[in-house]
JSON list of C-alpha atoms in Angstrom, two decimals:
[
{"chain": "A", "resi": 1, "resn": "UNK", "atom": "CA", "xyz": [-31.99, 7.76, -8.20]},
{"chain": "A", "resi": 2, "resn": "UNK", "atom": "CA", "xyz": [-29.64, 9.70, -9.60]},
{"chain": "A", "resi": 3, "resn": "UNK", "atom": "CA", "xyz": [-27.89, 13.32, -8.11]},
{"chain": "A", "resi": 4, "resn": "UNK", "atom": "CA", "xyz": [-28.03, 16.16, -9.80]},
{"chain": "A", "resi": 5, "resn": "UNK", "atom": "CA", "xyz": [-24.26, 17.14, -9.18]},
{"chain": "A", "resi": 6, "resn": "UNK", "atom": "CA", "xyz": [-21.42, 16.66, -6.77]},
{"chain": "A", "resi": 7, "resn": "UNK", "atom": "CA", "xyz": [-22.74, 19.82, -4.43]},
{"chain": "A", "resi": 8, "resn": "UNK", "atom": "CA", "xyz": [-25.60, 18.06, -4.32]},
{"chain": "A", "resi": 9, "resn": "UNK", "atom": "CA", "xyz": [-24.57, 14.67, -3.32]},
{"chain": "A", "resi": 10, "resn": "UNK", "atom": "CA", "xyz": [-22.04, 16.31, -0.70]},
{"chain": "A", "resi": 11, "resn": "UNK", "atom": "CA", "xyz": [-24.95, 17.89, 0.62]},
{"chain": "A", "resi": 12, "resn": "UNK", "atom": "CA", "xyz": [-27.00, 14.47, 1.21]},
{"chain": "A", "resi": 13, "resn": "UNK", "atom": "CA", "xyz": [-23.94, 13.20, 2.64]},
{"chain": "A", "resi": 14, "resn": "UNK", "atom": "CA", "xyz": [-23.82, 16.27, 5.50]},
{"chain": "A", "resi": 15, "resn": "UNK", "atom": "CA", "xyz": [-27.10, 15.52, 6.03]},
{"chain": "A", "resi": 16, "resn": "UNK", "atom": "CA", "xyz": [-26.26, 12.02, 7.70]},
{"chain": "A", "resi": 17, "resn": "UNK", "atom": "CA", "xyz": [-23.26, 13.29, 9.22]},
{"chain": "A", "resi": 18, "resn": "UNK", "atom": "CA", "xyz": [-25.14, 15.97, 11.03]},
{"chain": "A", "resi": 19, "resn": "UNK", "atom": "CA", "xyz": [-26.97, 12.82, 12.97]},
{"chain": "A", "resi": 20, "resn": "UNK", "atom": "CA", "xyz": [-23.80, 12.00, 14.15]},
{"chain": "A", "resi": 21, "resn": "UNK", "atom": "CA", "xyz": [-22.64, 15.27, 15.29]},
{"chain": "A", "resi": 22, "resn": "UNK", "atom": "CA", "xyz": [-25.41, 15.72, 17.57]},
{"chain": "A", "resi": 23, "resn": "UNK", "atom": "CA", "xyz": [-24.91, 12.61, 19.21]},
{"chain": "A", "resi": 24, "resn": "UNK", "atom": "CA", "xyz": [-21.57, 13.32, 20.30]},
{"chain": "A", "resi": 25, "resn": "UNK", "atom": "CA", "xyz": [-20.16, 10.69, 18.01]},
{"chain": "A", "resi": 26, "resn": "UNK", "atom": "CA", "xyz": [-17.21, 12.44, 16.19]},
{"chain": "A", "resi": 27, "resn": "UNK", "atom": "CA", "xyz": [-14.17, 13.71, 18.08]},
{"chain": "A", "resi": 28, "resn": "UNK", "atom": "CA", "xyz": [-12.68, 16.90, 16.32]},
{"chain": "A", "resi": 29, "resn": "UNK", "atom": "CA", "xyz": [-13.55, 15.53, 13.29]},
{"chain": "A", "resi": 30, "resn": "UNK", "atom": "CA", "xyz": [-11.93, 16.68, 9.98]},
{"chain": "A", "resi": 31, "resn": "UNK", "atom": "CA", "xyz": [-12.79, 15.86, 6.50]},
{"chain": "A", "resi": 32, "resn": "UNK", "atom": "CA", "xyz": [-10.47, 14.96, 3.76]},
{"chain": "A", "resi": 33, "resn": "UNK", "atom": "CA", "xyz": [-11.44, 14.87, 0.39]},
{"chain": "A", "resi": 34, "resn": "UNK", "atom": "CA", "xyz": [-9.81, 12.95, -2.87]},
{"chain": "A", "resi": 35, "resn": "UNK", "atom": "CA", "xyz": [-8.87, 15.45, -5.73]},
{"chain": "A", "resi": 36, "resn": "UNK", "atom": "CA", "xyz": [-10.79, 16.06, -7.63]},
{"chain": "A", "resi": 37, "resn": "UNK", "atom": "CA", "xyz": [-13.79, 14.59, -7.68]},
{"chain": "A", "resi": 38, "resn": "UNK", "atom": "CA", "xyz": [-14.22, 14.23, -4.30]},
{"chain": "A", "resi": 39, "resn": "UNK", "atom": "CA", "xyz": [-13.59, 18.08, -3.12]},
{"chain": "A", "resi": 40, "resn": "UNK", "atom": "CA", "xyz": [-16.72, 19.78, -4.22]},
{"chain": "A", "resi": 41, "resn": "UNK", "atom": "CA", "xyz": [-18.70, 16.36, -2.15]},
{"chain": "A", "resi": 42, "resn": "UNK", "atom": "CA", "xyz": [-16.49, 17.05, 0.92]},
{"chain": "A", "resi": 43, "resn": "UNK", "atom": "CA", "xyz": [-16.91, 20.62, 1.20]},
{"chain": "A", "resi": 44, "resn": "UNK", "atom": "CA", "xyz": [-20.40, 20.52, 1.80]},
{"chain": "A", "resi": 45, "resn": "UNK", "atom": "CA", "xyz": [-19.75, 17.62, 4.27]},
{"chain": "A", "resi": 46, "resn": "UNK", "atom": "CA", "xyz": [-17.23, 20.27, 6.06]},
{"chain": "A", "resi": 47, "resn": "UNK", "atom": "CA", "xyz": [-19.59, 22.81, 5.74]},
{"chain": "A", "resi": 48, "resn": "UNK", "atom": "CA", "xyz": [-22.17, 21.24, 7.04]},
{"chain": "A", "resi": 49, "resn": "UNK", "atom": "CA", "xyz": [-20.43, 19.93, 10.05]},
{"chain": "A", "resi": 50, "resn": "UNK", "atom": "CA", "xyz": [-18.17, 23.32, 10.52]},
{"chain": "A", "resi": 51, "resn": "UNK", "atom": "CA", "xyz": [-14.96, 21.46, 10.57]},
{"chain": "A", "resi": 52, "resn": "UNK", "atom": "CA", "xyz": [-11.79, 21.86, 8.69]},
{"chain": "A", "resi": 53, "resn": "UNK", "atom": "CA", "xyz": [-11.57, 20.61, 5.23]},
{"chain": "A", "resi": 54, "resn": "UNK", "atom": "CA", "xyz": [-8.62, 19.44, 3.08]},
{"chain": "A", "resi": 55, "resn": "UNK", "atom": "CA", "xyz": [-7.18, 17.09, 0.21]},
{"chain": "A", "resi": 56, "resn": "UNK", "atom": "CA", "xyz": [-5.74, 13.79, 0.31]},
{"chain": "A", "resi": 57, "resn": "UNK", "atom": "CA", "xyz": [-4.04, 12.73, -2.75]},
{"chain": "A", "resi": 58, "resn": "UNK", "atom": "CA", "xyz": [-3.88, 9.75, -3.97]},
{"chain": "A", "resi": 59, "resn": "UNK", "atom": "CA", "xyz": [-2.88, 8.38, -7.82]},
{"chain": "A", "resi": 60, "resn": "UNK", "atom": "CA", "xyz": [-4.64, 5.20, -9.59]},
{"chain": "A", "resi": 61, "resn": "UNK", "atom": "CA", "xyz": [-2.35, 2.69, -10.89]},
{"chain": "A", "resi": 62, "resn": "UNK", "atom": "CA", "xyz": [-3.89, 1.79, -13.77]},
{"chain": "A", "resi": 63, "resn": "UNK", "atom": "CA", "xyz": [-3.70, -1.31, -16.51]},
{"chain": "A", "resi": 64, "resn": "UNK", "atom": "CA", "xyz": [-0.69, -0.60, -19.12]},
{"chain": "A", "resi": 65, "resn": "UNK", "atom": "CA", "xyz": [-2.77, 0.48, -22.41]},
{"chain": "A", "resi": 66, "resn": "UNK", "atom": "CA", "xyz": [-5.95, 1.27, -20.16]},
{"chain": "A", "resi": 67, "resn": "UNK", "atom": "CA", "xyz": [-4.89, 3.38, -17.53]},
{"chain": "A", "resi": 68, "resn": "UNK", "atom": "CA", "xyz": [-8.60, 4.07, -16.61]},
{"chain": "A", "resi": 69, "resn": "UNK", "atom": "CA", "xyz": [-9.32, 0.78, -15.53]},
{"chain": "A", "resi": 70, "resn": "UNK", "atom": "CA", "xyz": [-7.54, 0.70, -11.61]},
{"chain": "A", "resi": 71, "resn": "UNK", "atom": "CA", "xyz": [-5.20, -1.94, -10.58]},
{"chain": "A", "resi": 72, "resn": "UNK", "atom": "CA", "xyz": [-3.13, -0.06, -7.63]},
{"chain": "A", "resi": 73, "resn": "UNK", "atom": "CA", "xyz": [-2.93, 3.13, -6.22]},
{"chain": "A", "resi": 74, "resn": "UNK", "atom": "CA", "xyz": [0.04, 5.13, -4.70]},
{"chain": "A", "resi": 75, "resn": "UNK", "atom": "CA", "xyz": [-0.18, 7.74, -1.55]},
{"chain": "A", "resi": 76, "resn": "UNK", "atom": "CA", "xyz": [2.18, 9.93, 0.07]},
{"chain": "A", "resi": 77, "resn": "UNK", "atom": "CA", "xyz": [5.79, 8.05, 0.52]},
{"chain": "A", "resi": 78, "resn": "UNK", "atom": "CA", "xyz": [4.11, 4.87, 1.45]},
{"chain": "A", "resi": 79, "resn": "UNK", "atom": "CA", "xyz": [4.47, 1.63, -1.26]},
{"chain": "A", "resi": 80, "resn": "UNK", "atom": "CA", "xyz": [2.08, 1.19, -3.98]},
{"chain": "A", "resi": 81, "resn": "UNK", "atom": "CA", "xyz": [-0.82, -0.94, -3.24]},
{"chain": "A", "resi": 82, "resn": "UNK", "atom": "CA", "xyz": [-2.18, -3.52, -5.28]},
{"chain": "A", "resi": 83, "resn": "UNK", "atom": "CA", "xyz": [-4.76, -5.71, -6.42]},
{"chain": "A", "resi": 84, "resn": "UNK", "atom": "CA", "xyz": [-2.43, -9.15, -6.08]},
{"chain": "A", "resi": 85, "resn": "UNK", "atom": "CA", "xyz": [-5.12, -10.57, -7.83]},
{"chain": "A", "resi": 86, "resn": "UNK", "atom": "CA", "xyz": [-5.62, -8.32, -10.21]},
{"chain": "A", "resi": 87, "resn": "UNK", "atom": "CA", "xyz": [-2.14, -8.43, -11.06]},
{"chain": "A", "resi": 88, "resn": "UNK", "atom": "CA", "xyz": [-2.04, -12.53, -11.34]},
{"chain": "A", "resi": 89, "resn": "UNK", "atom": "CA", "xyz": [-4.73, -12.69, -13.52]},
{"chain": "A", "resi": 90, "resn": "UNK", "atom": "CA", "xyz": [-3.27, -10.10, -16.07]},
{"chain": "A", "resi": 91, "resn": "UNK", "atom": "CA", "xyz": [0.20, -11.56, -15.78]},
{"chain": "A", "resi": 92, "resn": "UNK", "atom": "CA", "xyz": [1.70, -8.22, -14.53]},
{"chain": "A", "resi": 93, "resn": "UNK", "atom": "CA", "xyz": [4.44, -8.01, -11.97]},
{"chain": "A", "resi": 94, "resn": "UNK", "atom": "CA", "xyz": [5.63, -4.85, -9.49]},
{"chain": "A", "resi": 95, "resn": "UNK", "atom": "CA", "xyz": [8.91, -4.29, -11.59]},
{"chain": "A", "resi": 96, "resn": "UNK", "atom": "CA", "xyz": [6.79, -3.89, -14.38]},
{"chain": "A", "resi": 97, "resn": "UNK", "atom": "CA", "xyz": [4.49, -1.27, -13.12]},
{"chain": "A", "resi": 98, "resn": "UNK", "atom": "CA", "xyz": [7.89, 0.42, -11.60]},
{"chain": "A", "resi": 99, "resn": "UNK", "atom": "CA", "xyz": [7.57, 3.44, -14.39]},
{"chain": "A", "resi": 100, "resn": "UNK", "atom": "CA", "xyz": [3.31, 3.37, -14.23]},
{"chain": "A", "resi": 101, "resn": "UNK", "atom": "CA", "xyz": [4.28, 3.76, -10.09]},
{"chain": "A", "resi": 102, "resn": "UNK", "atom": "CA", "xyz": [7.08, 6.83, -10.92]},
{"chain": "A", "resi": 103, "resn": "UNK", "atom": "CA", "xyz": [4.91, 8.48, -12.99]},
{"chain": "A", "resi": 104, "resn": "UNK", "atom": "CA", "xyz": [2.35, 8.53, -10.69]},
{"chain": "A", "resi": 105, "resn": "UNK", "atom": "CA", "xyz": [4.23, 9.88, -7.53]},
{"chain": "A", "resi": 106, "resn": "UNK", "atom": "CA", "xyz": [5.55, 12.36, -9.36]},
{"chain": "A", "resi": 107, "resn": "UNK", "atom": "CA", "xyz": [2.02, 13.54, -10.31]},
{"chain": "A", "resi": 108, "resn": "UNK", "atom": "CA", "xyz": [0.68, 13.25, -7.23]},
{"chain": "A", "resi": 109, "resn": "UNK", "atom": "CA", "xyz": [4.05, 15.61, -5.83]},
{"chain": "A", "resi": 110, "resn": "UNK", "atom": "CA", "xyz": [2.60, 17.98, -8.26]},
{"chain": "A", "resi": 111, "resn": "UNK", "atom": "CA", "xyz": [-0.58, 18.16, -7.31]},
{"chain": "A", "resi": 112, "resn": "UNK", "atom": "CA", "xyz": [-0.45, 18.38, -3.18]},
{"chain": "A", "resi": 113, "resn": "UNK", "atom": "CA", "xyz": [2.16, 21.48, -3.88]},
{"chain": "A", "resi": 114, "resn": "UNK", "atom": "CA", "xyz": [-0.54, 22.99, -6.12]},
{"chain": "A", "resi": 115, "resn": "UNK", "atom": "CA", "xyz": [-3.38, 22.08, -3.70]},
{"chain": "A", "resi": 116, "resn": "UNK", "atom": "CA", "xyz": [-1.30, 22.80, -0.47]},
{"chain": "A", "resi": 117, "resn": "UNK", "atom": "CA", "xyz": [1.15, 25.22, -1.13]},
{"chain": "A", "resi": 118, "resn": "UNK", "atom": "CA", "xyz": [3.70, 25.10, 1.45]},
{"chain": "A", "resi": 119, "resn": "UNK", "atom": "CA", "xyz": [0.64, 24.19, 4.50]},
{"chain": "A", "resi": 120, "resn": "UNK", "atom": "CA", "xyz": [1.18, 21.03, 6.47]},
{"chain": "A", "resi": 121, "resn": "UNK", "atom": "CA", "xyz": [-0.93, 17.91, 5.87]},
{"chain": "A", "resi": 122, "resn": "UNK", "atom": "CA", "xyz": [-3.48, 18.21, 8.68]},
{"chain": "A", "resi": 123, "resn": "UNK", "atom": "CA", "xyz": [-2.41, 15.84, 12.03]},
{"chain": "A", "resi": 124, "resn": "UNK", "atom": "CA", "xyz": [-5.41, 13.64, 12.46]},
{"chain": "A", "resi": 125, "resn": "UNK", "atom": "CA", "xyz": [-4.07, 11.21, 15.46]},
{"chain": "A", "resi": 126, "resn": "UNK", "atom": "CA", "xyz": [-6.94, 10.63, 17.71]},
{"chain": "A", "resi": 127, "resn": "UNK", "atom": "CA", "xyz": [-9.37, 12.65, 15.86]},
{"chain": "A", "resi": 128, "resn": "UNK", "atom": "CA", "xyz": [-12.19, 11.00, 13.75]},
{"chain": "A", "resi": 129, "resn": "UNK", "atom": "CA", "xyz": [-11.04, 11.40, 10.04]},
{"chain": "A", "resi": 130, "resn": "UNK", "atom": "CA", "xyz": [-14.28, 11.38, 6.93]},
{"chain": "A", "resi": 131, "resn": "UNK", "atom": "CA", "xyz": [-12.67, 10.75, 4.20]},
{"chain": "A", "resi": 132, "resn": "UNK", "atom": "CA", "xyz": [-14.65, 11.82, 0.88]},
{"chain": "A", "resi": 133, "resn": "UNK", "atom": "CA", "xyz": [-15.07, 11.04, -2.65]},
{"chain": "A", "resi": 134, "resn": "UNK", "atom": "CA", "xyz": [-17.36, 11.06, -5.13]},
{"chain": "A", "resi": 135, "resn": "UNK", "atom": "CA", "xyz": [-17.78, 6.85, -5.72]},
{"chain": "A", "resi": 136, "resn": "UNK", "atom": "CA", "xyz": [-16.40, 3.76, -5.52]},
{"chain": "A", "resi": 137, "resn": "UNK", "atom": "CA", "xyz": [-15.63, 1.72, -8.40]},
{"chain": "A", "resi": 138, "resn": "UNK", "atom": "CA", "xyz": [-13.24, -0.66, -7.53]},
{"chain": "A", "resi": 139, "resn": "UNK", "atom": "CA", "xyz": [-12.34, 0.67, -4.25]},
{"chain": "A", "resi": 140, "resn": "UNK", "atom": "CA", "xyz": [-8.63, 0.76, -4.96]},
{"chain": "A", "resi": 141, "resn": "UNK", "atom": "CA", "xyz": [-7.37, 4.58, -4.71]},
{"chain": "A", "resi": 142, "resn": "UNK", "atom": "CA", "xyz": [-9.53, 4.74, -1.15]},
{"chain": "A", "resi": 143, "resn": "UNK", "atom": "CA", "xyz": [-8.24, 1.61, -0.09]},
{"chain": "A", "resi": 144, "resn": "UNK", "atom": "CA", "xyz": [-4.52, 3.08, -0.06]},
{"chain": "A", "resi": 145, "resn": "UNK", "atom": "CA", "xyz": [-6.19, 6.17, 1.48]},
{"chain": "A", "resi": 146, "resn": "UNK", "atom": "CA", "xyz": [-7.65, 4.64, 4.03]},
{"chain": "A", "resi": 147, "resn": "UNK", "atom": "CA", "xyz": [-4.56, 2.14, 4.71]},
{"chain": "A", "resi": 148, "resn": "UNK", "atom": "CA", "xyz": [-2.27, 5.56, 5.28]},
{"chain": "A", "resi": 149, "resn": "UNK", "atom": "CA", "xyz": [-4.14, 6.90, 6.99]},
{"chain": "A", "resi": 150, "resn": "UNK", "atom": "CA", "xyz": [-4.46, 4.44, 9.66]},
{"chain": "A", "resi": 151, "resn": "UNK", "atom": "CA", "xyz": [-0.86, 4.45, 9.92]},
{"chain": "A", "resi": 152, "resn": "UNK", "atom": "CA", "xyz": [-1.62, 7.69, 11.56]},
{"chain": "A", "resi": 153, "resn": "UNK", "atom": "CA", "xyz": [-3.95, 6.86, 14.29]},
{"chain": "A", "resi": 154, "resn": "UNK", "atom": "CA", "xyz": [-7.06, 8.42, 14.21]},
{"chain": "A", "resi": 155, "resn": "UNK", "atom": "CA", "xyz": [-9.98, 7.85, 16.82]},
{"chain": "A", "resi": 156, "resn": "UNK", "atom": "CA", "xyz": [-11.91, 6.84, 14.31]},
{"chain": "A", "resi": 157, "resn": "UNK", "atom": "CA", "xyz": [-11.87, 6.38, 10.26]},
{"chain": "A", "resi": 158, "resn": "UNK", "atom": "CA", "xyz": [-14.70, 7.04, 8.04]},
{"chain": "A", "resi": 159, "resn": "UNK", "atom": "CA", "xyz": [-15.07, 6.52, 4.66]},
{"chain": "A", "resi": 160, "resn": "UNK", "atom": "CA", "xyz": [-18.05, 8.67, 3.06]},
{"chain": "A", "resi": 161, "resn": "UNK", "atom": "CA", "xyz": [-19.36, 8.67, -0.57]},
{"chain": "A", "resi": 162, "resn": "UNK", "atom": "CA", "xyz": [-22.28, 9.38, -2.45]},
{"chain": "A", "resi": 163, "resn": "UNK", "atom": "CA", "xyz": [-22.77, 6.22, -4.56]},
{"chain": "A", "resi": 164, "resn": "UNK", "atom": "CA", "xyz": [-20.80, 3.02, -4.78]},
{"chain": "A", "resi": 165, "resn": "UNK", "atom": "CA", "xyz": [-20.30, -0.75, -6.08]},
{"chain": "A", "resi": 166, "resn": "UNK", "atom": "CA", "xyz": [-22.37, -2.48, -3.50]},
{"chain": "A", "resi": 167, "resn": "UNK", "atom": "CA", "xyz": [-19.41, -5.28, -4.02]},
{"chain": "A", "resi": 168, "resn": "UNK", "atom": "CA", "xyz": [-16.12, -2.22, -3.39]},
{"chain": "A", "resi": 169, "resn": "UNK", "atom": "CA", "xyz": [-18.93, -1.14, -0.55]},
{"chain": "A", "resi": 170, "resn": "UNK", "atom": "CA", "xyz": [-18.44, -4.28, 1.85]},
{"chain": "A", "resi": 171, "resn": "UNK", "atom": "CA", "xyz": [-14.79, -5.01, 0.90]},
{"chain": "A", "resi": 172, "resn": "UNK", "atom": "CA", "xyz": [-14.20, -1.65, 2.10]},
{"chain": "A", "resi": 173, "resn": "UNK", "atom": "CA", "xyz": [-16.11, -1.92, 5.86]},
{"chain": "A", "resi": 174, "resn": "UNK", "atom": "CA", "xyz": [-12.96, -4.67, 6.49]},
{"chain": "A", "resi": 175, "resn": "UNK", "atom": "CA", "xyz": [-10.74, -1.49, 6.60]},
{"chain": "A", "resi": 176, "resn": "UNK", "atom": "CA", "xyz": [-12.11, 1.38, 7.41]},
{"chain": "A", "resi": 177, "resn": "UNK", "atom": "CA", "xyz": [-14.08, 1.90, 10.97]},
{"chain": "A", "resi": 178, "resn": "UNK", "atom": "CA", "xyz": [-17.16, 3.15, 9.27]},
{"chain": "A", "resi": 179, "resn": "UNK", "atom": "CA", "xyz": [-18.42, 3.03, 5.86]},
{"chain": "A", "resi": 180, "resn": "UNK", "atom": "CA", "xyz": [-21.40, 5.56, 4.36]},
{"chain": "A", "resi": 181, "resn": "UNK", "atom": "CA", "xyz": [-22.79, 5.48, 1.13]},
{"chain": "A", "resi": 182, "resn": "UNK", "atom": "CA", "xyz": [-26.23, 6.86, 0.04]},
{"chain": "A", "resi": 183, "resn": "UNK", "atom": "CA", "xyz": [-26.60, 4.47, -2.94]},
{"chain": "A", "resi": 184, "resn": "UNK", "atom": "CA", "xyz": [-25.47, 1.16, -3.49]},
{"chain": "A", "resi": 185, "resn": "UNK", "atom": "CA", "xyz": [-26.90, 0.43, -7.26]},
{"chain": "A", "resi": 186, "resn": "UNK", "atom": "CA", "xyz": [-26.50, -3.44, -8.12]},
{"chain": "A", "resi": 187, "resn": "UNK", "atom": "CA", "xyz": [-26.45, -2.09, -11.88]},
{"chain": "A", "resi": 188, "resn": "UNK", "atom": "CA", "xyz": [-23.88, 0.34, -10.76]},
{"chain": "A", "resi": 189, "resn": "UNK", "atom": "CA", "xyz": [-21.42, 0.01, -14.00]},
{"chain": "A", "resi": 190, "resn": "UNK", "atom": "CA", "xyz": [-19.20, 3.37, -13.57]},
{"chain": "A", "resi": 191, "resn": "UNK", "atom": "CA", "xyz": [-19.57, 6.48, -10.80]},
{"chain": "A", "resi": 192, "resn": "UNK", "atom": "CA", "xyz": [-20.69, 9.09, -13.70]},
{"chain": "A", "resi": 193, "resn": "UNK", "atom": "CA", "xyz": [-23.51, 7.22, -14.46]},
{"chain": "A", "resi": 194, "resn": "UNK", "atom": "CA", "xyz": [-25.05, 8.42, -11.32]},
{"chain": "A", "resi": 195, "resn": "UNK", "atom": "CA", "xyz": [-24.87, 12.26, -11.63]},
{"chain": "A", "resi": 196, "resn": "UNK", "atom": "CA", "xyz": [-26.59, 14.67, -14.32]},
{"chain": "A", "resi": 197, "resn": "UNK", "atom": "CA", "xyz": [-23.57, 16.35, -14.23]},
{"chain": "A", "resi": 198, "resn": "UNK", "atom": "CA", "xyz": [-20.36, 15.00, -13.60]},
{"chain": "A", "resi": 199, "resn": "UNK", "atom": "CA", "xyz": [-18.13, 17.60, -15.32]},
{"chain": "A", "resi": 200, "resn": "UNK", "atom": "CA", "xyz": [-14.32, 16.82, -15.07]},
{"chain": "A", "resi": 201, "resn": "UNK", "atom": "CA", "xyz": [-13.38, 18.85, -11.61]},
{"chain": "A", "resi": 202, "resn": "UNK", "atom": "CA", "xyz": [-9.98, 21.30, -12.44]},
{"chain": "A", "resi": 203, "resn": "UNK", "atom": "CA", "xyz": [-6.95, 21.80, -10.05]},
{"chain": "A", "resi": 204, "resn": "UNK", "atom": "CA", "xyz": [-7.92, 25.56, -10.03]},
{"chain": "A", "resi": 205, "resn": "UNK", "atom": "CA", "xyz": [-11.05, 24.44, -8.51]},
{"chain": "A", "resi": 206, "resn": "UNK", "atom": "CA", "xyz": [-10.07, 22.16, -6.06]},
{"chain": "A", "resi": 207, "resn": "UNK", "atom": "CA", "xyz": [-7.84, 25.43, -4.74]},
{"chain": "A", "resi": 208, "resn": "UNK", "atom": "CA", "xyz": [-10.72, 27.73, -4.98]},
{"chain": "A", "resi": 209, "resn": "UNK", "atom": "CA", "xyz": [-12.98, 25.51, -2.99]},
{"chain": "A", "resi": 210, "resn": "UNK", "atom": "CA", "xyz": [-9.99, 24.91, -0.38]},
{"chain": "A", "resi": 211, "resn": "UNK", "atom": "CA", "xyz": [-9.36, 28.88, -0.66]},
{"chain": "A", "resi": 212, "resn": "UNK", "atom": "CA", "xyz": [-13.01, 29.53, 0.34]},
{"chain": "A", "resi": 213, "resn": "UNK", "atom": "CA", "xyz": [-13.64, 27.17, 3.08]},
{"chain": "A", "resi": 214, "resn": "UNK", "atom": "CA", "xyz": [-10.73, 28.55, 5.25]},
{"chain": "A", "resi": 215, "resn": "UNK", "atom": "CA", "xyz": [-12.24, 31.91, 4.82]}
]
């Protein structure tokens, strides 16, 4: 079953969370969603909830000639993280990625000062952190979310999406405290496929929808 859009989907998603809520479960939680995809989902999980809302960003690493296809991801100041096995099978080493991994952090500079402005990253120690996107395909960009984020000691860490690969799914429970996702497809193929409309998501979005939720 597919969703109609990402509102939509963000929408199921608060649904569940709401269960949650009333049972006491979430400590001053606060949702952070991936740009861009992942903003319109989490602010109707925020919404929903009444809790703060803000971005996370975090850049794919992708395969030299196919960038699409994911084979690390970079976050904040922390290292790249990578798919060692990935990496092995493609005979592709760190130093060789060094320019894919520059290239990246510089991006994802750009876009937290476009996002953020000159606001602080929220402080999430001991609060229960949802992190949102709109699927998991590999499972690499939220892995190196979720790894950072750890670093920074929330109560608890949740990783919501919509849809996902039932396979990026489970490898995913091993590091975050809590994992929910609506639909786990075993024909799953690529996130798009599961949304009538999956229109690319613009930065001037992602700061409207910030804009309007602190309002």
């Amino acid at each position: 079953m597919r969703f109609h859009n990402r509102r939509e989907a963000g929408q199921e998603l608060g649904l569940r969370f709401m269960e949650w809520a009333s049972d006491g479960e979430l400590f001053e939680p606060v949702v952070l969603a991936l740009p861009r995809g992942g903003v319109p989902v989490g602010a109707e999980v925020a919404r929903a909830l009444g809790v703060p809302l803000d971005v996370l960003v975090v850049r794919k690493i992708g395969i030299p000639g196919h960038r699409e296809t994911g084979i690390g991801a970079v976050v904040g100041d922390d290292p790249p993280l990578f798919d060692r096995r990935s990496l092995t099978m493609l005979g592709l080493t760190e130093e060789r990625l060094a320019e894919d991994v520059a290239r990246e952090r510089e991006e994802l500079r750009r876009r937290s000062l476009r996002y953020r402005g000159d606001r602080p990253a929220p402080d999430v120690g001991r609060r229960a952190v949802i992190l949102v996107d709109d699927g998991l395909a590999t499972g690499a960009t939220a892995r190196a979310a979720l790894r950072h984020l750890r670093r920074q000691d929330p109560s608890r860490l949740i990783l919501a999406v919509p849809v996902g690969a039932p396979e990026a799914v489970s490898a995913l429970r091993e590091v975050a405290d809590d994992v929910v996702c609506l639909r786990q497809p075993r024909d799953f193929q690529a996130v798009g496929l599961w949304y009538d409309d999956f229109e690319q998501v613009t930065d001037e979005e992602v700061v409207a929808t910030l804009a309007t939720h602190r309002r």
